[in-house]
mmCIF file of C-alpha atoms in Angstrom:
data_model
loop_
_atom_site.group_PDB
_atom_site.id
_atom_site.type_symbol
_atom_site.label_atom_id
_atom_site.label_comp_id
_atom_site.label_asym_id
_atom_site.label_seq_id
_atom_site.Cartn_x
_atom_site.Cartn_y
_atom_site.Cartn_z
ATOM 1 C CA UNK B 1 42.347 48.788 13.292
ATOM 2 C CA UNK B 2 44.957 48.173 10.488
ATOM 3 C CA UNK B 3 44.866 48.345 6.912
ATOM 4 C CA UNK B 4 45.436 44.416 6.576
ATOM 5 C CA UNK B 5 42.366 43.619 9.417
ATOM 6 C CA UNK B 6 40.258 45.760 7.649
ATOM 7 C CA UNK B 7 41.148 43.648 4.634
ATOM 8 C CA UNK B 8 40.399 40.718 6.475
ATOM 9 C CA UNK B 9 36.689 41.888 8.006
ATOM 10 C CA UNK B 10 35.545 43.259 4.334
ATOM 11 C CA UNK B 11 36.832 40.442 2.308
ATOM 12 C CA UNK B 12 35.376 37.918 4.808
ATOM 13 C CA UNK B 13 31.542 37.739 5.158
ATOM 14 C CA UNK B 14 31.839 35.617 8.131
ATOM 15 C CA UNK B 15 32.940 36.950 11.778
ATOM 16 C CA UNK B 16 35.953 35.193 12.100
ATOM 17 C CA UNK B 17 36.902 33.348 15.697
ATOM 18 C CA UNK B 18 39.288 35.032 17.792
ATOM 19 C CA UNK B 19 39.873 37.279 15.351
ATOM 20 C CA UNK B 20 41.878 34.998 13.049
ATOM 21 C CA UNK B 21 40.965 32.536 10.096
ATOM 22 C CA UNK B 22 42.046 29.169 11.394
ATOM 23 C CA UNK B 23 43.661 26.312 9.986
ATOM 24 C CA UNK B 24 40.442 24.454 8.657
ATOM 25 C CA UNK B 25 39.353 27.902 6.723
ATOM 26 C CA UNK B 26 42.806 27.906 5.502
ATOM 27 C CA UNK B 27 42.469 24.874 4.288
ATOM 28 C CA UNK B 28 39.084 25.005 2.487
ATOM 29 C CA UNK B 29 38.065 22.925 -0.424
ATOM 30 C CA UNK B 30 36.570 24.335 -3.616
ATOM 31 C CA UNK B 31 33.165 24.390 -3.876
ATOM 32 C CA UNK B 32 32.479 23.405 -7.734
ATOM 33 C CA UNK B 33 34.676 20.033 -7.015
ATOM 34 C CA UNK B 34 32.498 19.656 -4.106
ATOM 35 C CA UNK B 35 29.231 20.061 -6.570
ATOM 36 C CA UNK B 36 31.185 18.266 -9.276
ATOM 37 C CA UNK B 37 31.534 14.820 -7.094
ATOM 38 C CA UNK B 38 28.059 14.882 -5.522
ATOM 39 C CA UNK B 39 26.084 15.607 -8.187
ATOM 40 C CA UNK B 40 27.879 12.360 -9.691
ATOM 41 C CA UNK B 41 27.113 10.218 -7.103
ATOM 42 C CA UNK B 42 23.405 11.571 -6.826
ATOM 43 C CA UNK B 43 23.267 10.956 -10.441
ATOM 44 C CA UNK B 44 24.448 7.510 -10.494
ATOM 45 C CA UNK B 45 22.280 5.981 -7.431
ATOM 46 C CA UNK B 46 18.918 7.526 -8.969
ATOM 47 C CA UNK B 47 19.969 5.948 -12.069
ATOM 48 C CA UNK B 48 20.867 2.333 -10.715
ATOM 49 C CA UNK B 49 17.192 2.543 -8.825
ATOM 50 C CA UNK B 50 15.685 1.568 -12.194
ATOM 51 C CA UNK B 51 17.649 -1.745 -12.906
ATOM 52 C CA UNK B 52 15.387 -3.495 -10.621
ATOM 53 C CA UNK B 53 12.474 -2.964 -12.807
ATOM 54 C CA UNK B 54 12.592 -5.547 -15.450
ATOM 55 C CA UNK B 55 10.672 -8.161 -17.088
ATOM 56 C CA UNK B 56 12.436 -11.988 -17.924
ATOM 57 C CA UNK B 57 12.489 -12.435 -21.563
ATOM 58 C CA UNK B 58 10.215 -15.205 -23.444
ATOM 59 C CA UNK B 59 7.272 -14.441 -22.186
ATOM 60 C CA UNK B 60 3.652 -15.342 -23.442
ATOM 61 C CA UNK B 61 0.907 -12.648 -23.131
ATOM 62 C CA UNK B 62 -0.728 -14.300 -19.768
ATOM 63 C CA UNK B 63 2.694 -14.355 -18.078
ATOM 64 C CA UNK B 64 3.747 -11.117 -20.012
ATOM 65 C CA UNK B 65 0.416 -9.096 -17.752
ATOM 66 C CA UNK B 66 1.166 -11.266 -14.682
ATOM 67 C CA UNK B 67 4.671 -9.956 -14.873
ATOM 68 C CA UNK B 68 3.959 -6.934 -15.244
ATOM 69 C CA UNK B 69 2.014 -6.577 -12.158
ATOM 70 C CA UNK B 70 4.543 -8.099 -10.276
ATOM 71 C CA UNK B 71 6.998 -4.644 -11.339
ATOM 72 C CA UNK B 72 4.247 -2.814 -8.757
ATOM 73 C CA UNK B 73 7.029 -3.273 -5.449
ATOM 74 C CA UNK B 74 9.940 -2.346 -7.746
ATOM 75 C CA UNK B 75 8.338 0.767 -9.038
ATOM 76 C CA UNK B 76 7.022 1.579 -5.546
ATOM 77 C CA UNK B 77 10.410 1.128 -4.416
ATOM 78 C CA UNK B 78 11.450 3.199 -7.009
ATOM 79 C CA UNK B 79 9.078 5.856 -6.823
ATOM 80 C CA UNK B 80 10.490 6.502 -2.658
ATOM 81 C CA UNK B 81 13.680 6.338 -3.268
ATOM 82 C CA UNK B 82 13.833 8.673 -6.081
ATOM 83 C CA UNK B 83 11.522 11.239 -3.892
ATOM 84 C CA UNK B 84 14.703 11.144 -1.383
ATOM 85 C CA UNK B 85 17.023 11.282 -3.691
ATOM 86 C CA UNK B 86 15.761 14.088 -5.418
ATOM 87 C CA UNK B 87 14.478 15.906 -1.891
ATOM 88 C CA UNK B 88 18.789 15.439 -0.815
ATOM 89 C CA UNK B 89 19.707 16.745 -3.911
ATOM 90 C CA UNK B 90 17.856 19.999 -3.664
ATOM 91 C CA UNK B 91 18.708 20.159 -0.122
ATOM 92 C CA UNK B 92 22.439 19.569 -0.749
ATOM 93 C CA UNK B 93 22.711 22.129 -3.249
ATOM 94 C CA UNK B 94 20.903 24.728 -1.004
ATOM 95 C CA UNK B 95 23.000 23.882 1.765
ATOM 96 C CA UNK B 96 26.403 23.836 -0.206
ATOM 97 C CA UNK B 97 25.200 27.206 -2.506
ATOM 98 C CA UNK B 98 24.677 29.281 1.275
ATOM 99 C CA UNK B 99 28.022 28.427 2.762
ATOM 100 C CA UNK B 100 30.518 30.691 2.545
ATOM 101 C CA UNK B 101 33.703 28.152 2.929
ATOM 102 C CA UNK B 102 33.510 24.953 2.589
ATOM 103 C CA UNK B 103 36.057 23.572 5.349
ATOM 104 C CA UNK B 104 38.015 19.971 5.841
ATOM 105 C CA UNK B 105 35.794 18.798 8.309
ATOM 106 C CA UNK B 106 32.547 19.564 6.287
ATOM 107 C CA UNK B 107 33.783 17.773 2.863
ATOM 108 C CA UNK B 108 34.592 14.834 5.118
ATOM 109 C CA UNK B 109 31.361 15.082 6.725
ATOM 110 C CA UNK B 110 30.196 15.272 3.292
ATOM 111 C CA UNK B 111 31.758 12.323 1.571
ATOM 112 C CA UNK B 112 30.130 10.206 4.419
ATOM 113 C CA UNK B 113 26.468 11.531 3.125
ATOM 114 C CA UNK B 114 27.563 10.490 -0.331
ATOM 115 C CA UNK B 115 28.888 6.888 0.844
ATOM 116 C CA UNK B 116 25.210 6.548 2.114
ATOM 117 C CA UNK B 117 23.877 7.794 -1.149
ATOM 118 C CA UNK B 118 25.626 5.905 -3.063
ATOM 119 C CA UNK B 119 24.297 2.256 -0.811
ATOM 120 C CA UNK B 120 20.562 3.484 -0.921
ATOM 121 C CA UNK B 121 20.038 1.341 -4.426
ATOM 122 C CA UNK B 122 21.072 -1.657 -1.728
ATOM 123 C CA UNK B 123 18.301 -1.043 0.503
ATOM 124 C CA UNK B 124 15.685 -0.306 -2.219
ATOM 125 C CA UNK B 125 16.275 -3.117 -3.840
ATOM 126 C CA UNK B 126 15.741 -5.263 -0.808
ATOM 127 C CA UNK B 127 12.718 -3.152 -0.245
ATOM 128 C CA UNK B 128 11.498 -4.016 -3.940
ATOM 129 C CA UNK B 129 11.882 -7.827 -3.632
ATOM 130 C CA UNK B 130 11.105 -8.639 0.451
ATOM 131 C CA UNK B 131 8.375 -5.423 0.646
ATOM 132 C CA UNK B 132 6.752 -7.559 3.409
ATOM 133 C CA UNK B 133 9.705 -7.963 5.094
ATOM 134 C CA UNK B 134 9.834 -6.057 8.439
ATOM 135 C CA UNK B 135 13.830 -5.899 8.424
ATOM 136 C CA UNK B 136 14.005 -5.075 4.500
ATOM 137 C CA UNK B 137 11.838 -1.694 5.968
ATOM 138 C CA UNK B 138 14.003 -1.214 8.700
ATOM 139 C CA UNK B 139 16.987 -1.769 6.987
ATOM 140 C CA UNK B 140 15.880 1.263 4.585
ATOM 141 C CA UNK B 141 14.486 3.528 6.786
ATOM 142 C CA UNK B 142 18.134 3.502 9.136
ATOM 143 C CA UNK B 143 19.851 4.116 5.456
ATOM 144 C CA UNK B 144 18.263 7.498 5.057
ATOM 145 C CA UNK B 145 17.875 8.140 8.636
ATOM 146 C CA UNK B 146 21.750 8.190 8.467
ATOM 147 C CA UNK B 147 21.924 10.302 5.473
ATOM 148 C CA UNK B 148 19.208 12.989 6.570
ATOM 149 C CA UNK B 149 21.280 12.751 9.951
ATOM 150 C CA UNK B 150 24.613 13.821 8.483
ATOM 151 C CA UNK B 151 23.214 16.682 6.305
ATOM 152 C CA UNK B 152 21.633 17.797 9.925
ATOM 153 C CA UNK B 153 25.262 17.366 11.241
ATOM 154 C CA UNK B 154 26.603 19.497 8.047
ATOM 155 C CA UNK B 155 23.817 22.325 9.369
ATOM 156 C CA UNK B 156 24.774 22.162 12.741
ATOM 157 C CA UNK B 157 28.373 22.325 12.453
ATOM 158 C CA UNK B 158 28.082 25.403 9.888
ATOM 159 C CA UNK B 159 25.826 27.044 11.775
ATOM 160 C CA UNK B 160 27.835 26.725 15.061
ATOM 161 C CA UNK B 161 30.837 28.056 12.685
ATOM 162 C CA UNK B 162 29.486 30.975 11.190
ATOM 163 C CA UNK B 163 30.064 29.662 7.863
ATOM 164 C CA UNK B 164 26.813 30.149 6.222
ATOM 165 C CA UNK B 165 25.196 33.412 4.554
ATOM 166 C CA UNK B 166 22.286 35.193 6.098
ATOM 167 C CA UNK B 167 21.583 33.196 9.760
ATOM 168 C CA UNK B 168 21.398 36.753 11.222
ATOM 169 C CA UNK B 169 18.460 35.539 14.185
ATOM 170 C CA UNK B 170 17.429 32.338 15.989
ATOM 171 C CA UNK B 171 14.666 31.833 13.935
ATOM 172 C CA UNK B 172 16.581 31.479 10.348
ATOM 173 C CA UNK B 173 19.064 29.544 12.141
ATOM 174 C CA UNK B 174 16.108 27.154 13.187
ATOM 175 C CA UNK B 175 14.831 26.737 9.814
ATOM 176 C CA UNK B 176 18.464 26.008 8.764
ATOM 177 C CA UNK B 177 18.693 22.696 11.177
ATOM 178 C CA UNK B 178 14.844 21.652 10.658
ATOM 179 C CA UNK B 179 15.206 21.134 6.789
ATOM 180 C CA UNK B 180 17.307 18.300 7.558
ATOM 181 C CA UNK B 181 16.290 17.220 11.094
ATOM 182 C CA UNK B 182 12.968 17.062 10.633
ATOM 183 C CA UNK B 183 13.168 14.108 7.750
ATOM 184 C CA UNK B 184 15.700 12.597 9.662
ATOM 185 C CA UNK B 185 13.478 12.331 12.651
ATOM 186 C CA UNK B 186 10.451 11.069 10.252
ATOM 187 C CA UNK B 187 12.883 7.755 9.081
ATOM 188 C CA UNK B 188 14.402 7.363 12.591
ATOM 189 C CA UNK B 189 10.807 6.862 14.255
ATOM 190 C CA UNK B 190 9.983 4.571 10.900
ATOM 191 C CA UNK B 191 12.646 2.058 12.601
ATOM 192 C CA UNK B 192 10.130 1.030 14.991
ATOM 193 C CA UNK B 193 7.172 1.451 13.357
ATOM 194 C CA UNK B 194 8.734 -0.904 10.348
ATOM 195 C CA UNK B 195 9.043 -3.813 13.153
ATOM 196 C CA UNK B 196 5.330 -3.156 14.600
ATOM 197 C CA UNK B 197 2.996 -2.389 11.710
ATOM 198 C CA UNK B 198 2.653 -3.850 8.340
ATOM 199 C CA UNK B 199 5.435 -2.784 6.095
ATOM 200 C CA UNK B 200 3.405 -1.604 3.146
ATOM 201 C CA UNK B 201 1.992 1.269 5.695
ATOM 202 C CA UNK B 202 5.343 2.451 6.465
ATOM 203 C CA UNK B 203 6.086 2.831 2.509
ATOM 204 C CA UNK B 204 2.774 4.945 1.546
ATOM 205 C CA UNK B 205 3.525 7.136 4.928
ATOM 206 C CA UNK B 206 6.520 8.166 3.855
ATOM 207 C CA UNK B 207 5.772 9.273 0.386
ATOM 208 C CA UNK B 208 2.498 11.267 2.028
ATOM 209 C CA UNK B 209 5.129 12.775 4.814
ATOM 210 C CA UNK B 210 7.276 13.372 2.424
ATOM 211 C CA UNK B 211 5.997 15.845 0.425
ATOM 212 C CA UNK B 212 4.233 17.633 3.428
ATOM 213 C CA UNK B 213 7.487 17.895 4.713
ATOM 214 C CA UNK B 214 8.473 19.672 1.533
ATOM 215 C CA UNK B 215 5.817 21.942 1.988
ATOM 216 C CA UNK B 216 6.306 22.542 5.519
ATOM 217 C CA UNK B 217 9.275 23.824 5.494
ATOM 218 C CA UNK B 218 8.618 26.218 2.888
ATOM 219 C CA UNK B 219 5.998 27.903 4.714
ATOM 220 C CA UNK B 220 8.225 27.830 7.950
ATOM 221 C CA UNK B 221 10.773 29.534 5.798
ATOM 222 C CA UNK B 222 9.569 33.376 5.804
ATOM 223 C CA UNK B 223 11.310 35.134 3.118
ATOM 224 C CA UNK B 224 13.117 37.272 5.749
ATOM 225 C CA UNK B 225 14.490 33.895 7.185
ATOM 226 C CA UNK B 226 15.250 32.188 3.960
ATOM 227 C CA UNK B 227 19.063 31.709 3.890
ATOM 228 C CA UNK B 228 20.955 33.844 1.108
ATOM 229 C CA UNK B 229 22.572 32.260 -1.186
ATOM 230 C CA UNK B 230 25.137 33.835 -3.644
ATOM 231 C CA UNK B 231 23.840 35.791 -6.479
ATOM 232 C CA UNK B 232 24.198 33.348 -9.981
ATOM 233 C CA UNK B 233 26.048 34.233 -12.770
ATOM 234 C CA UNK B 234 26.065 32.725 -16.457
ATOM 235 C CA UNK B 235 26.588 28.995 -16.398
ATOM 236 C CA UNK B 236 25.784 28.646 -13.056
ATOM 237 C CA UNK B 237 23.455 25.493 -12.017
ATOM 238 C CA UNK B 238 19.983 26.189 -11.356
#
């Protein structure tokens, strides 16, 4: 082997394809402008979830309480949508934080997940004034469906690529696709169950899946299988 290919195999965690970094590698996008945009747009849809919980001014102490109660499907609304917000957040910076390029294709992919972030305050609020609504349920549960679906797609095609730290066996390489898959799969089968049951069962399921999800895949993650990330330095996000 030559001086230059051994360059190229020590420099390059990942085994490259036919020997040679293609195109799309070439062509790879900074990571921090990656982190800089989406934390932005993760920002700014958790913050526009709270403009639908307001009060109308003038109000006398009777209508005052009986307003307030009527905040109860706003902050409900509120209260899931911040959960997956928050839950694709973490997710998205564990993802991006393991890879170890980030290529064309996956900041394309990835600006398609933030489009759908950024329309989730749509479907919440829908879900905050027409809670009863089978559709308004639907509607919300195909919104993060989609999202959950492209981070999967992110995992899959990174995975396929060798483009992400530590999937040495099947098993961390499973872990890597169900932390996106499996939520995915919870909102896809909520599509049907939105347009069967009574929509107020759908919302408290998913906030009680939700989290055990959370926990799930924490204990499915073995710390042998949990995906390196690079070490942090000073000024690093957490």
């Amino acid at each position: 082997m030559s001086q230059e290919q051994n360059e190229i195999v020590e420099g390059d965690e990942r085994a490259p394809n036919d020997g040679a970094v293609d195109a799309d590698h070439a062509a790879s996008v900074d990571v921090g402008r990656v982190f800089a945009l989406s934390d932005g747009v993760f920002a700014i849809a958790a913050t526009l979830l709270v403009l639908e919980i307001r009060l109308p001014d003038g109000l006398d102490h009777q209508q005052f309480l009986h307003a307030l109660g009527d905040t109860v499907p706003a902050l409900r609304g509120y209260l899931i949508s911040f959960l997956v917000i928050g839950q694709l957040w973490l997710g998205h910076h564990r993802q991006f934080r393991a890879l170890l390029v980030v290529s064309p294709r996956v900041a394309r992919l990835n600006l398609v997940l933030l489009g759908l972030v950024a329309l989730l305050p749509f479907p919440t609020a829908l879900l905050s004034r027409y809670e009863s609504e089978h559709a308004s349920v639907a509607l919300y549960s195909v919104n993060v469906a989609a999202i959950f679906l492209t981070q999967a797609a992110i995992a899959a095609l990174t995975a396929h690529r060798n483009e992400v730290r530590g999937l040495t066996d099947r098993r961390a390489r499973q872990v890597w696709l169900v932390r996106s898959a499996a939520p995915a799969a919870v909102f896809l089968l909520s599509v049907p169950a939105a347009l069967l049951v009574e929509p107020s069962l759908v919302l408290y399921a998913w906030i009680v899946v939700f989290l055990a999800l959370g926990q799930g895949t924490r204990l499915l993650a073995k710390p042998r299988d949990r995906v390196v990330a690079p070490a942090e330095t000073p000024g690093d996000p957490a």
